XYZ file of N, CA, C and O in Angstrom:
624
model
N 0.890 -1.093 -0.045
C 0.022 -0.147 0.014
C 0.801 1.237 -0.007
O 1.571 1.497 1.076
N 0.919 1.824 -1.206
C 1.638 3.028 -0.992
C 1.165 4.077 -0.149
O 0.037 4.258 -0.240
N 1.956 4.744 0.542
C 1.586 5.892 1.362
C 2.288 7.053 1.232
O 3.618 7.103 1.255
N 1.478 8.167 0.718
C 2.260 9.294 0.519
C 2.115 10.275 1.704
O 1.535 10.007 2.561
N 3.129 11.120 1.961
C 3.301 11.889 2.912
C 2.916 13.343 2.603
O 3.509 13.905 1.615
N 1.674 13.711 2.788
C 1.153 15.138 2.392
C 1.540 16.234 3.457
O 1.649 15.876 4.674
N 1.688 17.313 3.039
C 1.929 18.466 3.973
C 0.868 18.527 5.226
O 1.483 19.000 6.215
N -0.150 18.358 4.887
C -1.389 18.556 5.821
C -1.010 17.666 7.158
O -1.423 17.911 8.184
N -0.463 16.464 6.777
C -0.370 15.416 7.698
C 0.997 15.420 8.389
O 1.282 14.585 9.246
N 1.919 16.463 7.967
C 3.297 16.429 8.334
C 3.406 17.060 9.863
O 4.281 16.957 10.504
N 2.182 17.524 10.379
C 2.192 18.125 11.865
C 2.611 16.979 12.915
O 2.998 17.400 14.024
N 2.536 15.855 12.422
C 2.639 14.660 13.467
C 3.955 14.144 13.236
O 4.089 12.760 13.178
N 4.889 14.707 13.059
C 6.390 14.272 12.688
C 6.890 13.253 13.714
O 7.560 12.383 13.185
N 6.550 13.184 14.956
C 6.876 12.116 15.725
C 6.246 10.676 15.337
O 7.083 9.650 15.743
N 5.314 10.785 14.517
C 4.608 9.505 14.184
C 4.817 9.327 12.740
O 4.072 9.463 11.836
N 6.124 8.869 12.086
C 6.455 9.024 10.842
C 6.182 7.555 10.506
O 6.615 6.367 10.885
N 5.225 7.671 9.641
C 4.619 6.228 8.995
C 5.342 5.599 8.092
O 5.307 4.504 7.553
N 6.306 6.411 7.388
C 7.248 5.858 6.488
C 8.047 4.602 6.995
O 8.597 3.865 6.347
N 8.224 4.484 8.193
C 9.058 3.410 8.787
C 8.482 2.330 9.099
O 8.892 1.234 9.669
N 7.040 2.324 8.846
C 6.149 1.013 9.165
C 6.561 -0.044 8.103
O 6.828 0.287 6.992
N 6.327 -1.268 8.562
C 6.877 -2.244 7.661
C 5.614 -2.705 6.900
O 4.427 -2.218 7.150
N 5.831 -3.460 5.811
C 4.536 -3.843 5.017
C 3.389 -4.580 5.905
O 2.368 -4.243 5.521
N 3.745 -5.306 6.818
C 2.986 -6.139 7.526
C 2.260 -5.171 8.498
O 1.150 -5.280 8.611
N 3.030 -4.107 9.004
C 2.156 -3.207 9.812
C 1.316 -2.372 9.153
O 0.116 -2.118 9.374
N 1.695 -1.964 7.898
C 0.763 -1.222 6.832
C -0.601 -1.977 6.447
O -1.750 -1.576 6.493
N -0.239 -3.318 6.207
C -1.422 -4.382 5.960
C -2.396 -4.428 7.135
O -3.599 -4.316 6.963
N -1.903 -4.446 8.328
C -2.755 -4.431 9.738
C -3.557 -3.234 9.592
O -4.623 -3.223 9.873
N -2.795 -2.147 9.574
C -3.580 -0.786 9.576
C -4.521 -0.601 8.350
O -5.598 -0.046 8.687
N -4.315 -1.205 7.249
C -5.173 -0.985 6.086
C -6.409 -1.720 6.409
O -7.409 -1.260 6.379
N -6.118 -3.051 6.822
C -7.352 -3.999 7.341
C -8.372 -3.132 8.344
O -9.463 -3.164 8.200
N -7.599 -2.499 9.286
C -8.425 -1.857 10.358
C -9.102 -0.653 9.739
O -10.243 -0.422 10.090
N -8.338 0.062 8.880
C -8.931 1.211 8.277
C -10.133 0.689 7.525
O -11.181 1.482 7.493
N -10.049 -0.396 6.649
C -11.073 -0.678 5.872
C -12.464 -1.075 6.636
O -13.502 -1.034 5.934
N -12.120 -1.630 7.787
C -13.356 -1.937 8.691
C -14.089 -0.598 8.981
O -15.199 -0.699 9.139
N -13.456 0.524 9.209
C -14.113 1.875 9.615
C -14.726 2.365 8.222
O -15.611 3.013 8.508
N -14.052 2.460 7.142
C -14.471 2.903 6.038
C -15.438 2.127 5.249
O -15.524 1.380 4.064
N -16.681 2.174 5.811
C -17.891 1.318 5.457
C -18.155 1.585 4.028
O -18.486 0.620 3.280
N -18.214 2.855 3.455
C -18.736 3.018 2.262
C -17.557 2.962 1.192
O -17.609 3.408 0.002
N -16.344 2.589 1.555
C -15.248 2.492 0.709
C -14.747 3.669 -0.232
O -14.291 3.643 -1.144
N -15.066 4.965 0.621
C -14.720 6.191 0.018
C -13.084 6.378 0.049
O -12.755 7.356 -0.476
N -12.493 5.736 0.922
C -11.138 6.135 1.187
C -10.747 6.996 2.250
O -9.583 7.572 2.597
N -11.858 7.352 3.127
C -11.695 7.954 4.197
C -12.957 7.658 5.287
O -13.849 7.022 4.856
N -12.723 8.107 6.566
C -13.540 7.784 7.468
C -14.383 9.176 7.888
O -13.673 10.053 8.386
N -15.544 8.986 7.993
C -16.265 10.356 8.545
C -16.919 9.797 9.804
O -16.906 8.775 10.436
N -17.451 10.842 10.430
C -18.114 10.755 11.688
C -19.084 9.626 11.890
O -19.274 8.948 12.917
N -19.954 9.519 10.819
C -21.071 8.537 10.865
C -20.319 7.108 10.923
O -20.901 6.201 11.472
N -19.482 6.788 10.095
C -18.753 5.678 9.931
C -17.988 5.386 11.118
O -18.082 4.171 11.673
N -17.385 6.221 11.816
C -16.805 6.145 13.031
C -17.926 5.623 14.259
O -17.783 4.615 14.953
N -19.064 6.299 14.215
C -19.920 6.146 15.188
C -20.769 4.726 14.959
O -20.840 3.980 15.844
N -20.885 4.296 13.676
C -21.506 2.898 13.444
C -20.528 1.968 13.639
O -20.891 0.870 14.494
N -19.239 2.038 13.557
C -18.463 0.986 13.992
C -18.232 0.962 15.446
O -18.178 -0.193 15.918
N -18.116 2.007 16.000
C -18.322 2.017 17.661
C -19.236 1.136 18.027
O -19.205 0.449 19.020
N -20.325 1.433 17.475
C -21.617 0.904 18.150
C -21.611 -0.608 17.874
O -21.994 -1.403 18.549
N -20.977 -1.055 16.736
C -20.887 -2.511 16.373
C -20.151 -3.259 17.300
O -20.146 -4.330 17.565
N -19.261 -2.523 18.139
C -18.418 -2.951 19.291
C -19.056 -2.908 20.606
O -18.169 -2.899 21.558
N -20.149 -2.393 20.495
C -20.722 -2.135 21.929
C -20.688 -0.998 22.522
O -21.049 -0.700 23.816
N -20.039 0.045 21.941
C -19.854 1.249 22.620
C -20.769 2.359 22.020
O -21.024 2.369 20.744
N -21.563 3.295 23.029
C -22.297 4.058 22.350
C -21.593 5.385 22.801
O -21.921 6.203 23.662
N -21.144 5.965 21.793
C -20.346 7.127 21.891
C -21.405 8.337 21.662
O -22.323 8.176 21.001
N -21.224 9.387 22.634
C -22.067 10.594 22.350
C -21.328 11.589 21.411
O -20.326 11.123 20.923
N -22.125 12.627 20.938
C -21.447 13.694 19.886
C -20.200 14.009 20.284
O -19.397 14.264 19.453
N -20.112 14.473 21.556
C -18.850 15.076 22.163
C -17.640 14.116 21.830
O -16.614 14.395 21.288
N -17.748 12.748 22.097
C -16.851 11.915 22.044
C -16.443 11.679 20.349
O -15.246 11.478 20.089
N -17.443 11.551 19.677
C -17.309 11.351 18.294
C -16.433 12.620 17.437
O -15.515 12.432 16.980
N -16.690 13.830 18.101
C -16.085 14.876 17.625
C -14.619 15.036 18.132
O -13.881 15.422 17.303
N -14.469 14.656 19.429
C -13.138 14.635 19.818
C -12.164 13.823 19.155
O -11.159 14.012 18.855
N -12.591 12.414 18.765
C -11.902 11.528 18.094
C -11.753 12.097 16.743
O -10.559 11.986 16.033
N -12.681 12.564 15.973
C -12.506 13.123 14.712
C -11.371 14.205 14.884
O -10.669 14.283 13.722
N -11.587 15.183 15.467
C -10.706 16.290 15.795
C -9.229 15.814 15.880
O -8.316 16.212 15.261
N -9.069 14.741 16.708
C -7.775 14.142 17.117
C -7.133 13.512 15.869
O -5.911 13.469 15.620
N -7.973 12.686 15.023
C -7.497 12.058 13.977
C -7.323 12.966 12.569
O -6.672 12.654 11.851
N -8.341 13.804 12.441
C -8.432 14.464 11.112
C -7.449 15.793 11.242
O -7.767 16.951 11.881
N -6.290 15.645 10.722
C -5.197 16.752 10.861
C -5.239 17.731 9.824
O -4.908 18.811 10.046
N -5.956 17.337 8.654
C -6.054 18.444 7.549
C -7.193 19.206 7.647
O -7.679 20.134 6.845
N -8.195 18.892 8.519
C -9.478 19.499 8.779
C -10.515 19.486 7.745
O -11.499 20.246 7.675
N -10.533 18.383 7.153
C -11.554 18.159 6.042
C -12.627 17.407 6.722
O -13.658 16.926 5.666
N -12.932 16.964 7.754
C -13.996 16.448 8.493
C -13.909 14.934 8.046
O -14.800 14.256 8.380
N -12.792 14.381 7.648
C -12.751 12.883 7.236
C -11.286 12.643 7.799
O -10.409 13.342 7.704
N -11.049 11.232 8.018
C -9.806 10.750 8.419
C -9.405 9.864 7.268
O -10.141 8.920 6.935
N -8.433 10.298 6.411
C -7.804 9.462 5.504
C -6.768 8.455 5.968
O -6.514 8.561 7.171
N -6.216 7.540 5.245
C -5.446 6.380 5.524
C -4.158 7.035 6.221
O -4.074 6.338 7.375
N -3.507 7.793 5.874
C -2.387 8.328 6.499
C -2.593 8.943 7.840
O -1.935 8.548 8.751
N -3.652 9.636 7.970
C -4.129 10.329 9.353
C -4.302 9.111 10.125
O -4.106 9.208 11.335
N -5.202 8.029 9.719
C -5.547 6.900 10.565
C -4.123 6.211 11.015
O -4.259 5.873 12.408
N -3.182 6.107 10.185
C -2.096 5.380 10.475
C -1.364 6.226 11.677
O -0.858 5.537 12.806
N -1.386 7.454 11.488
C -0.695 8.461 12.544
C -1.383 8.554 13.883
O -0.813 8.365 15.023
N -2.823 8.343 13.746
C -3.624 8.203 15.031
C -3.440 6.986 15.740
O -3.144 6.998 16.773
N -3.360 5.960 14.967
C -3.097 4.483 15.693
C -1.691 4.567 16.229
O -1.529 3.958 17.328
N -0.637 5.180 15.662
C 0.533 5.283 16.210
C 0.552 6.059 17.540
O 1.416 5.733 18.438
N -0.012 7.222 17.610
C 0.001 8.056 18.708
C -1.040 7.214 19.855
O -0.340 7.248 20.960
N -1.971 6.435 19.542
C -2.744 5.826 20.472
C -1.779 4.684 21.021
O -1.652 4.487 22.290
N -1.005 3.980 20.213
C -0.055 2.924 20.644
C 1.060 3.721 21.773
O 1.086 3.028 22.723
N 1.505 4.700 21.239
C 2.432 5.330 21.979
C 1.754 5.735 23.588
O 2.316 5.555 24.424
N 0.536 6.252 23.450
C -0.182 6.823 24.664
C -0.220 5.523 25.555
O -0.054 5.716 26.826
N -0.703 4.202 24.961
C -0.883 3.099 25.846
C 0.380 2.742 26.406
O 0.511 2.281 27.597
N 1.594 2.895 25.373
C 2.975 2.362 26.177
C 3.325 3.471 27.277
O 3.836 2.869 28.325
N 3.073 4.748 26.941
C 3.401 5.516 27.938
C 2.602 5.507 29.339
O 3.224 5.403 30.517
N 1.450 4.960 29.089
C 0.600 4.842 30.387
C 1.096 3.475 30.985
O 0.987 3.502 32.395
N 1.497 2.501 30.311
C 2.289 1.282 30.809
C 3.213 1.742 31.703
O 3.633 1.315 32.877
N 4.237 2.665 31.231
C 5.294 3.144 31.662
C 5.084 3.802 33.119
O 5.664 3.592 34.104
N 3.951 4.625 32.980
C 3.469 5.224 34.203
C 3.189 4.397 35.363
O 3.430 4.587 36.559
N 2.361 3.369 34.859
C 1.860 2.284 35.895
C 2.950 1.622 36.531
O 3.046 1.472 37.794
N 4.152 1.380 35.786
C 5.259 0.550 36.356
C 5.944 1.734 37.306
O 6.452 0.976 38.330
N 5.956 2.866 36.805
C 6.771 3.762 37.773
C 6.108 4.032 39.196
O 6.741 4.084 40.198
N 4.633 4.063 38.971
C 3.875 4.157 40.187
C 4.108 2.852 41.223
O 4.257 3.102 42.352
N 4.086 1.738 40.428
C 4.143 0.669 41.143
C 5.530 0.590 42.045
O 5.611 -0.077 42.913
N 6.613 0.848 41.144
C 7.893 0.867 41.649
C 8.048 1.871 42.881
O 8.556 1.493 44.077
N 7.475 3.046 42.992
C 7.310 3.795 44.102
C 6.419 3.301 45.329
O 6.714 3.800 46.422
N 5.459 2.643 44.962
C 4.478 2.251 46.027
C 5.079 1.027 46.492
O 4.637 -0.129 46.259
N 6.098 1.104 47.445
C 7.050 0.042 48.006
C 6.213 -1.106 48.817
O 6.441 -2.101 48.866
N 4.920 -0.439 49.491
C 4.163 -1.238 50.348
C 3.039 -1.860 49.755
O 2.302 -2.693 50.321
N 2.887 -1.602 48.552
C 1.939 -2.021 47.482
C 0.501 -2.002 48.074
O -0.454 -2.736 47.700
N 0.286 -0.723 48.503
C -1.122 -0.539 49.176
C -2.082 0.443 48.259
O -2.910 0.804 48.428
N -1.207 0.822 46.832
C -2.123 1.539 45.940
C -1.926 2.796 46.095
O -2.512 3.620 45.394
N -1.095 3.410 46.969
C -0.787 4.841 46.925
C 0.655 4.921 47.273
O 1.410 3.954 47.782
N 1.171 6.042 46.946
C 2.532 6.621 47.432
C 2.353 7.681 48.464
O 1.749 8.693 48.512
N 3.236 7.322 49.563
C 3.183 8.222 50.617
C 4.479 9.001 50.783
O 5.379 8.690 49.813
N 4.646 9.752 51.526
C 5.835 10.925 51.468
C 7.166 10.182 51.790
O 8.144 10.228 51.265
N 7.065 9.253 52.650
C 8.127 8.310 53.127
C 8.775 7.587 51.746
O 9.829 7.299 51.522
N 7.597 6.992 51.138
C 8.193 6.058 49.844
C 8.778 7.038 48.977
O 9.674 6.652 48.167
N 8.453 8.299 48.699
C 8.774 9.134 47.585
C 10.185 9.662 48.152
O 11.169 9.837 47.468
N 10.352 9.865 49.500
C 11.473 10.456 50.044
C 12.803 9.302 49.778
O 13.818 9.790 49.890
N 12.420 8.126 49.618
C 13.419 6.954 49.389
C 14.256 7.248 48.056
O 14.907 6.631 47.872
N 13.419 8.030 47.141
C 14.271 8.084 45.891
C 15.503 9.165 46.037
O 15.609 10.164 46.728
N 16.475 8.432 45.553
C 17.726 9.119 45.613
C 17.839 10.637 45.033
O 17.193 10.803 44.014
N 18.270 11.651 45.810
C 18.457 12.891 45.182
C 17.233 13.759 45.537
O 17.217 15.066 45.084
N 16.199 13.211 46.035
C 14.889 14.138 46.492
C 15.042 14.389 47.773
O 15.206 13.869 48.800
N 15.108 15.826 48.225
C 14.968 16.355 49.326
C 13.654 16.474 50.135
O 12.733 16.129 49.372
N 13.534 16.337 51.386
C 12.075 16.522 51.971
C 11.437 17.677 51.440
O 10.186 17.619 51.318
N 12.141 18.840 51.180
C 11.511 19.857 50.762
C 10.804 19.590 49.312
O 9.719 20.132 48.898
N 11.533 18.884 48.380
C 11.050 18.564 47.287
C 9.789 17.623 47.318
O 9.013 17.953 46.425
N 9.942 16.731 48.204
C 8.919 15.794 48.438
C 7.559 16.634 48.727
O 6.536 16.192 48.204
N 7.706 17.463 49.792
C 6.602 18.195 50.224
C 6.187 19.037 49.071
O 4.961 19.159 48.887
N 6.806 19.685 48.196
C 6.393 20.585 47.054
C 5.635 19.462 46.179
O 4.553 19.985 45.600
N 6.206 18.333 45.845
C 5.636 17.390 44.905
C 3.989 17.036 45.583
O 2.960 17.056 44.746
N 3.876 16.760 46.934
C 2.634 16.372 47.468
C 1.821 17.717 47.511
O 0.557 17.708 47.164
N 2.388 18.767 47.574
C 1.705 20.183 47.538
C 0.903 20.152 46.349
O -0.313 20.591 46.307
N 1.638 19.925 45.087
C 0.985 20.161 43.717
C 0.252 19.044 43.432
O -0.928 19.176 42.863
N 0.637 17.773 43.714
C -0.155 16.480 43.212
C -1.144 15.966 44.270
O -2.126 15.217 43.605
N -0.968 16.137 45.453
C -2.112 15.531 46.282
C -3.275 16.274 46.418
O -3.614 16.922 47.321
N -4.213 16.089 45.519
C -5.339 16.937 45.087
C -6.397 16.938 46.318
O -7.029 17.893 46.718
N -6.571 15.656 46.913
C -7.539 15.567 47.896
C -7.008 15.740 49.414
O -7.818 15.467 50.477
N -5.627 16.041 49.398
C -4.972 16.398 50.570
C -5.092 15.293 51.545
O -5.243 15.662 52.948
N -4.985 14.038 51.316
C -4.920 13.066 52.310
C -3.753 12.493 52.640
O -3.565 11.447 53.412
N -2.829 13.201 52.041
C -1.274 12.808 52.555
C -0.657 11.556 51.617
O 0.308 10.935 51.974
N -1.633 10.999 50.673
C -1.311 10.070 49.931
C -1.415 10.283 48.307
O -2.444 11.003 48.065
N -0.646 9.904 47.515
C -0.702 9.866 45.986
C -1.328 8.821 45.434
O -0.739 7.714 45.526
N -2.671 8.705 45.035
C -3.292 7.822 44.346
C -2.669 7.703 43.005
O -1.833 8.668 42.396
N -3.056 6.669 42.146
C -2.449 6.531 40.755
C -3.100 7.684 39.999
O -2.316 8.242 39.037
N -4.213 8.129 40.086
C -4.844 9.238 39.190
C -4.104 10.503 39.462
O -3.831 11.106 38.663
N -3.949 10.908 40.829
C -3.195 11.853 41.241
C -1.807 11.759 40.649
O -1.215 13.009 40.118
N -1.221 10.634 40.676
C 0.108 10.534 40.067
C 0.222 10.832 38.713
O 1.039 11.733 38.103
N -0.720 10.363 37.768
C -0.952 10.501 36.386
C -1.123 11.953 36.029
O -0.634 12.552 35.147
N -1.939 12.570 36.893
C -2.421 13.924 36.635
C -1.132 14.853 36.877
O -0.970 15.823 36.093
N -0.362 14.732 37.858
C 0.771 15.530 38.403
C 1.919 15.371 37.026
O 2.434 16.278 36.778
N 1.977 13.992 36.753
C 3.058 13.779 35.845
C 2.730 14.583 34.230
O 3.459 15.045 33.507
């Protein structure tokens, strides 16, 4: 599947699809074709909504709009194959980043209670108690003296 790099899609330089293998492109193409119900070569909001419903998800208009805006980099209200590839690469990276954050949280949660307390954070080499206090001041939004995973993610 030849993939051309268009100027409109170049804003996502971090997600260079020219490095994808033929097998990866084939996988992305098969997925794209599932979404492209009318075989127009692009995915519009109605196709996105229909496919999400077939997978048991009932997206509201705001969710459809958010996904379309995230995927449609040239602003034509449709997601072409190249945009779709970049969107999938972005989503894979986000999932990978989230996995890394979960691993970091678990490493800091030394007593495995699902929270990071000040003592656990202070065990990090190079962090002073003043820095630990500052982190908790910024990240501990419910002020319970513990960082939940959600607070940890929001702070990072």
